[in-house]
mmCIF file of C-alpha atoms in Angstrom:
data_model
loop_
_atom_site.group_PDB
_atom_site.id
_atom_site.type_symbol
_atom_site.label_atom_id
_atom_site.label_comp_id
_atom_site.label_asym_id
_atom_site.label_seq_id
_atom_site.Cartn_x
_atom_site.Cartn_y
_atom_site.Cartn_z
ATOM 1 C CA UNK A 1 0.348 -6.966 -6.742
ATOM 2 C CA UNK A 2 3.640 -6.047 -8.450
ATOM 3 C CA UNK A 3 6.426 -4.418 -6.655
ATOM 4 C CA UNK A 4 6.278 -0.277 -7.069
ATOM 5 C CA UNK A 5 9.639 1.085 -7.445
ATOM 6 C CA UNK A 6 10.237 4.484 -6.116
ATOM 7 C CA UNK A 7 12.862 7.141 -5.607
ATOM 8 C CA UNK A 8 13.218 9.944 -3.110
ATOM 9 C CA UNK A 9 15.570 12.758 -3.770
ATOM 10 C CA UNK A 10 15.520 14.872 -0.593
ATOM 11 C CA UNK A 11 18.428 16.488 1.056
ATOM 12 C CA UNK A 12 16.735 17.255 4.501
ATOM 13 C CA UNK A 13 17.097 14.162 6.498
ATOM 14 C CA UNK A 14 14.005 14.761 8.614
ATOM 15 C CA UNK A 15 11.808 15.233 5.393
ATOM 16 C CA UNK A 16 13.439 12.186 3.871
ATOM 17 C CA UNK A 17 12.788 9.911 6.849
ATOM 18 C CA UNK A 18 9.246 11.247 6.973
ATOM 19 C CA UNK A 19 8.538 10.113 3.426
ATOM 20 C CA UNK A 20 10.058 6.656 4.091
ATOM 21 C CA UNK A 21 7.704 6.278 7.220
ATOM 22 C CA UNK A 22 4.566 7.575 5.138
ATOM 23 C CA UNK A 23 5.431 5.121 2.364
ATOM 24 C CA UNK A 24 5.782 2.136 4.879
ATOM 25 C CA UNK A 25 2.329 3.176 6.367
ATOM 26 C CA UNK A 26 0.763 3.576 3.130
ATOM 27 C CA UNK A 27 1.896 -0.022 2.098
ATOM 28 C CA UNK A 28 0.557 -1.450 5.268
ATOM 29 C CA UNK A 29 -2.779 0.096 4.872
ATOM 30 C CA UNK A 30 -3.364 -0.443 1.061
ATOM 31 C CA UNK A 31 -1.288 -3.955 0.731
ATOM 32 C CA UNK A 32 1.176 -2.346 -1.600
ATOM 33 C CA UNK A 33 4.611 -3.440 -1.977
ATOM 34 C CA UNK A 34 7.123 -0.613 -2.210
ATOM 35 C CA UNK A 35 11.022 -1.110 -3.277
ATOM 36 C CA UNK A 36 12.382 2.406 -2.218
ATOM 37 C CA UNK A 37 15.521 4.135 -2.870
ATOM 38 C CA UNK A 38 16.564 7.528 -1.043
ATOM 39 C CA UNK A 39 19.098 9.937 -2.268
ATOM 40 C CA UNK A 40 20.078 12.997 -0.212
ATOM 41 C CA UNK A 41 21.727 14.719 -3.205
ATOM 42 C CA UNK A 42 20.213 15.577 -6.624
ATOM 43 C CA UNK A 43 23.603 15.190 -8.217
ATOM 44 C CA UNK A 44 24.117 11.785 -6.731
ATOM 45 C CA UNK A 45 20.639 10.764 -8.059
ATOM 46 C CA UNK A 46 20.970 12.027 -11.708
ATOM 47 C CA UNK A 47 24.655 10.752 -12.088
ATOM 48 C CA UNK A 48 23.616 7.187 -11.362
ATOM 49 C CA UNK A 49 20.155 7.381 -12.974
ATOM 50 C CA UNK A 50 18.565 4.525 -14.890
ATOM 51 C CA UNK A 51 14.964 4.341 -15.947
ATOM 52 C CA UNK A 52 14.002 1.821 -13.302
ATOM 53 C CA UNK A 53 11.485 3.750 -11.130
ATOM 54 C CA UNK A 54 7.654 4.011 -11.513
ATOM 55 C CA UNK A 55 7.463 6.810 -8.971
ATOM 56 C CA UNK A 56 9.905 9.700 -8.112
ATOM 57 C CA UNK A 57 9.677 12.325 -5.065
ATOM 58 C CA UNK A 58 11.891 15.348 -5.591
ATOM 59 C CA UNK A 59 12.455 18.105 -3.191
ATOM 60 C CA UNK A 60 12.621 21.440 -4.830
ATOM 61 C CA UNK A 61 14.743 23.488 -2.743
ATOM 62 C CA UNK A 62 18.097 21.631 -3.007
ATOM 63 C CA UNK A 63 21.650 22.810 -3.368
ATOM 64 C CA UNK A 64 23.841 22.140 -6.323
ATOM 65 C CA UNK A 65 20.859 21.242 -8.516
ATOM 66 C CA UNK A 66 17.261 22.012 -7.398
ATOM 67 C CA UNK A 67 14.410 19.577 -7.824
ATOM 68 C CA UNK A 68 13.097 21.698 -10.948
ATOM 69 C CA UNK A 69 16.420 21.749 -12.646
ATOM 70 C CA UNK A 70 16.623 17.885 -11.938
ATOM 71 C CA UNK A 71 13.324 17.543 -13.050
ATOM 72 C CA UNK A 72 14.193 19.147 -16.481
ATOM 73 C CA UNK A 73 17.290 17.278 -16.873
ATOM 74 C CA UNK A 74 15.632 14.117 -16.245
ATOM 75 C CA UNK A 75 12.909 14.722 -18.834
ATOM 76 C CA UNK A 76 15.587 14.972 -21.519
ATOM 77 C CA UNK A 77 15.670 11.081 -21.462
ATOM 78 C CA UNK A 78 12.658 9.984 -19.375
ATOM 79 C CA UNK A 79 9.326 11.528 -20.297
ATOM 80 C CA UNK A 80 7.034 8.991 -18.639
ATOM 81 C CA UNK A 81 8.040 8.380 -15.016
ATOM 82 C CA UNK A 82 5.628 9.672 -12.458
ATOM 83 C CA UNK A 83 6.969 12.604 -10.462
ATOM 84 C CA UNK A 84 5.664 14.326 -7.375
ATOM 85 C CA UNK A 85 7.488 17.328 -6.008
ATOM 86 C CA UNK A 86 7.561 17.976 -2.275
ATOM 87 C CA UNK A 87 8.166 21.659 -1.368
ATOM 88 C CA UNK A 88 7.539 24.346 0.852
ATOM 89 C CA UNK A 89 7.192 26.600 -2.078
ATOM 90 C CA UNK A 90 3.585 26.685 -3.456
ATOM 91 C CA UNK A 91 4.745 29.067 -6.174
ATOM 92 C CA UNK A 92 6.459 26.402 -7.905
ATOM 93 C CA UNK A 93 2.971 24.179 -8.571
ATOM 94 C CA UNK A 94 2.246 25.847 -11.960
ATOM 95 C CA UNK A 95 5.854 25.313 -12.974
ATOM 96 C CA UNK A 96 5.917 21.712 -11.945
ATOM 97 C CA UNK A 97 3.376 20.832 -14.680
ATOM 98 C CA UNK A 98 5.883 21.971 -17.254
ATOM 99 C CA UNK A 99 7.826 19.042 -16.341
ATOM 100 C CA UNK A 100 4.936 16.670 -16.489
ATOM 101 C CA UNK A 101 4.755 16.410 -12.596
ATOM 102 C CA UNK A 102 1.919 14.220 -11.459
ATOM 103 C CA UNK A 103 1.443 16.281 -8.377
ATOM 104 C CA UNK A 104 2.924 18.261 -5.646
ATOM 105 C CA UNK A 105 2.693 18.001 -1.856
ATOM 106 C CA UNK A 106 3.599 20.862 0.421
ATOM 107 C CA UNK A 107 5.700 21.176 3.486
ATOM 108 C CA UNK A 108 5.182 20.397 6.438
ATOM 109 C CA UNK A 109 4.042 16.963 5.130
ATOM 110 C CA UNK A 110 0.826 15.659 6.368
ATOM 111 C CA UNK A 111 -0.104 12.035 6.101
ATOM 112 C CA UNK A 112 -3.661 12.766 4.975
ATOM 113 C CA UNK A 113 -2.396 14.953 2.041
ATOM 114 C CA UNK A 114 0.331 12.521 1.221
ATOM 115 C CA UNK A 115 -1.983 9.411 1.163
ATOM 116 C CA UNK A 116 -4.662 11.115 -0.848
ATOM 117 C CA UNK A 117 -2.272 12.637 -3.666
ATOM 118 C CA UNK A 118 0.103 9.753 -3.644
ATOM 119 C CA UNK A 119 -2.714 6.960 -4.216
ATOM 120 C CA UNK A 120 -4.306 8.884 -6.997
ATOM 121 C CA UNK A 121 -0.903 8.867 -8.789
ATOM 122 C CA UNK A 122 -0.193 5.020 -8.004
ATOM 123 C CA UNK A 123 -3.698 4.207 -9.244
ATOM 124 C CA UNK A 124 -2.887 5.727 -12.610
ATOM 125 C CA UNK A 125 0.449 4.055 -13.076
ATOM 126 C CA UNK A 126 0.518 1.741 -16.126
ATOM 127 C CA UNK A 127 0.578 -1.906 -15.808
ATOM 128 C CA UNK A 128 -0.373 -1.718 -12.067
ATOM 129 C CA UNK A 129 -2.110 -4.810 -11.265
ATOM 130 C CA UNK A 130 -4.411 -5.074 -8.097
ATOM 131 C CA UNK A 131 -5.808 -8.406 -7.132
ATOM 132 C CA UNK A 132 -9.424 -8.361 -7.356
ATOM 133 C CA UNK A 133 -12.364 -10.881 -6.532
ATOM 134 C CA UNK A 134 -15.592 -10.712 -8.261
ATOM 135 C CA UNK A 135 -18.702 -11.117 -5.869
ATOM 136 C CA UNK A 136 -21.851 -12.224 -7.418
ATOM 137 C CA UNK A 137 -25.107 -12.214 -5.238
ATOM 138 C CA UNK A 138 -28.710 -11.153 -5.428
ATOM 139 C CA UNK A 139 -27.867 -7.420 -5.489
ATOM 140 C CA UNK A 140 -25.690 -7.516 -8.376
ATOM 141 C CA UNK A 141 -21.974 -8.074 -9.184
ATOM 142 C CA UNK A 142 -19.036 -6.229 -7.573
ATOM 143 C CA UNK A 143 -15.271 -6.312 -8.270
ATOM 144 C CA UNK A 144 -13.617 -5.826 -4.911
ATOM 145 C CA UNK A 145 -10.010 -5.322 -4.240
ATOM 146 C CA UNK A 146 -8.431 -8.062 -2.151
ATOM 147 C CA UNK A 147 -6.553 -5.193 -0.373
ATOM 148 C CA UNK A 148 -10.064 -3.983 0.872
ATOM 149 C CA UNK A 149 -11.372 -7.321 2.218
ATOM 150 C CA UNK A 150 -10.611 -7.444 6.015
ATOM 151 C CA UNK A 151 -12.170 -10.885 6.757
ATOM 152 C CA UNK A 152 -14.727 -13.526 5.889
ATOM 153 C CA UNK A 153 -17.315 -15.283 7.908
ATOM 154 C CA UNK A 154 -19.719 -18.050 7.184
ATOM 155 C CA UNK A 155 -23.439 -17.443 7.558
ATOM 156 C CA UNK A 156 -25.737 -20.420 6.792
ATOM 157 C CA UNK A 157 -24.762 -21.081 3.196
ATOM 158 C CA UNK A 158 -23.207 -17.735 2.404
ATOM 159 C CA UNK A 159 -19.807 -16.418 3.026
ATOM 160 C CA UNK A 160 -19.929 -12.671 4.229
ATOM 161 C CA UNK A 161 -16.755 -10.612 2.829
ATOM 162 C CA UNK A 162 -16.439 -7.666 5.367
ATOM 163 C CA UNK A 163 -14.323 -4.931 3.563
ATOM 164 C CA UNK A 164 -13.469 -1.284 4.141
ATOM 165 C CA UNK A 165 -16.686 -0.291 2.121
ATOM 166 C CA UNK A 166 -19.103 -2.549 3.623
ATOM 167 C CA UNK A 167 -20.335 -6.227 3.681
ATOM 168 C CA UNK A 168 -20.856 -8.644 0.560
ATOM 169 C CA UNK A 169 -22.608 -11.913 0.896
ATOM 170 C CA UNK A 170 -21.593 -14.683 -1.633
ATOM 171 C CA UNK A 171 -23.408 -18.022 -1.665
ATOM 172 C CA UNK A 172 -20.271 -20.481 -1.499
ATOM 173 C CA UNK A 173 -18.488 -22.493 1.086
ATOM 174 C CA UNK A 174 -15.680 -21.331 3.194
ATOM 175 C CA UNK A 175 -13.569 -23.946 1.671
ATOM 176 C CA UNK A 176 -14.067 -22.107 -1.672
ATOM 177 C CA UNK A 177 -13.204 -19.059 -0.258
ATOM 178 C CA UNK A 178 -10.247 -20.322 1.497
ATOM 179 C CA UNK A 179 -8.979 -21.636 -1.794
ATOM 180 C CA UNK A 180 -9.379 -18.426 -3.370
ATOM 181 C CA UNK A 181 -7.698 -16.135 -0.938
ATOM 182 C CA UNK A 182 -5.125 -18.497 1.250
ATOM 183 C CA UNK A 183 -2.336 -17.503 -1.279
ATOM 184 C CA UNK A 184 -3.325 -13.785 -1.122
ATOM 185 C CA UNK A 185 -2.444 -13.142 2.765
ATOM 186 C CA UNK A 186 -5.353 -14.740 4.249
ATOM 187 C CA UNK A 187 -5.422 -17.319 6.917
ATOM 188 C CA UNK A 188 -8.247 -19.750 8.266
ATOM 189 C CA UNK A 189 -8.441 -19.568 12.155
ATOM 190 C CA UNK A 190 -11.338 -21.457 12.696
ATOM 191 C CA UNK A 191 -14.361 -23.094 10.709
ATOM 192 C CA UNK A 192 -16.102 -19.745 10.558
ATOM 193 C CA UNK A 193 -13.429 -17.071 9.974
ATOM 194 C CA UNK A 194 -10.809 -16.319 7.383
ATOM 195 C CA UNK A 195 -8.719 -13.284 8.025
ATOM 196 C CA UNK A 196 -6.333 -10.911 6.021
ATOM 197 C CA UNK A 197 -3.273 -11.391 8.430
ATOM 198 C CA UNK A 198 -2.033 -7.807 7.854
ATOM 199 C CA UNK A 199 -5.061 -6.652 9.232
ATOM 200 C CA UNK A 200 -4.664 -8.583 12.628
ATOM 201 C CA UNK A 201 -3.059 -6.483 15.282
ATOM 202 C CA UNK A 202 -2.550 -9.230 17.968
ATOM 203 C CA UNK A 203 -3.336 -12.578 18.980
ATOM 204 C CA UNK A 204 -3.929 -13.986 22.264
ATOM 205 C CA UNK A 205 -4.773 -17.662 23.318
ATOM 206 C CA UNK A 206 -8.494 -17.491 22.116
ATOM 207 C CA UNK A 207 -8.735 -14.636 19.724
ATOM 208 C CA UNK A 208 -7.419 -12.494 16.891
ATOM 209 C CA UNK A 209 -7.661 -8.873 17.462
ATOM 210 C CA UNK A 210 -8.142 -7.133 14.333
ATOM 211 C CA UNK A 211 -6.927 -3.325 13.705
ATOM 212 C CA UNK A 212 -10.556 -1.895 14.148
ATOM 213 C CA UNK A 213 -10.797 -3.715 17.647
ATOM 214 C CA UNK A 214 -12.922 -6.547 16.063
ATOM 215 C CA UNK A 215 -12.295 -9.977 17.953
ATOM 216 C CA UNK A 216 -12.700 -13.239 16.163
ATOM 217 C CA UNK A 217 -11.992 -16.465 18.013
ATOM 218 C CA UNK A 218 -9.525 -18.895 17.075
ATOM 219 C CA UNK A 219 -10.205 -22.808 17.347
ATOM 220 C CA UNK A 220 -7.445 -24.757 19.692
ATOM 221 C CA UNK A 221 -6.483 -26.908 16.660
ATOM 222 C CA UNK A 222 -5.657 -23.950 14.622
ATOM 223 C CA UNK A 223 -3.936 -21.589 17.031
ATOM 224 C CA UNK A 224 -0.365 -22.614 16.732
ATOM 225 C CA UNK A 225 -0.421 -22.347 12.992
ATOM 226 C CA UNK A 226 -2.263 -18.953 13.129
ATOM 227 C CA UNK A 227 0.402 -17.650 15.466
ATOM 228 C CA UNK A 228 2.914 -18.728 13.155
ATOM 229 C CA UNK A 229 1.305 -17.255 10.232
ATOM 230 C CA UNK A 230 0.898 -14.112 12.146
ATOM 231 C CA UNK A 231 4.320 -13.715 13.182
ATOM 232 C CA UNK A 232 5.762 -14.364 10.043
ATOM 233 C CA UNK A 233 3.574 -11.591 8.429
ATOM 234 C CA UNK A 234 4.672 -9.261 10.975
ATOM 235 C CA UNK A 235 8.272 -9.906 10.513
ATOM 236 C CA UNK A 236 7.916 -9.441 6.849
ATOM 237 C CA UNK A 237 6.250 -5.754 7.342
ATOM 238 C CA UNK A 238 9.075 -5.007 9.700
ATOM 239 C CA UNK A 239 11.904 -6.067 7.316
#
């Protein structure tokens, strides 16, 4: 996944911080990497603007230059960058499309609406690359996003891919699955399980506890390396 560059232009500190926290949560849930710059002034943003962002969040009701004025000014030189208005003024919805806005989000901000609208825009971004895995089995062929795979387990001569949407069996060895996923944020915790580290909530001496409550046993020889890999992933998420 390529890094997605985002700018937030919002003069209200509370709203600005909420957008930042929502993006952090969305990144964790969808395995997306965001690089975010936040501006408290439309003047500060436009005076230093360079076409380096893929997605912009503009508040509409700002002093000096409103978000709508800022958007009109921006579109004189940049007609392509995705733009989402954040506003308590629903009457601006129609005008937002005059400046090529991709969507608008009403205040007070709610995470479900934010996620739905922002993901729709993100998935439409050009040159967005999401890592996928092709799974072939008796039922057909499936192209699965790696971000949707929670963990894998062996079952006979099959590997079962547990995803957000369901289970996908594939005839292969765990070693083959590990080779395909080990550099994609997955870690082998015993001979039977391969887990996505960002989906692990905690680790104790015997088990990895996933965010949905699933508990997977960790083999004694793999415990130390599993813990180190988990701690490294957690520190990267918090940085």
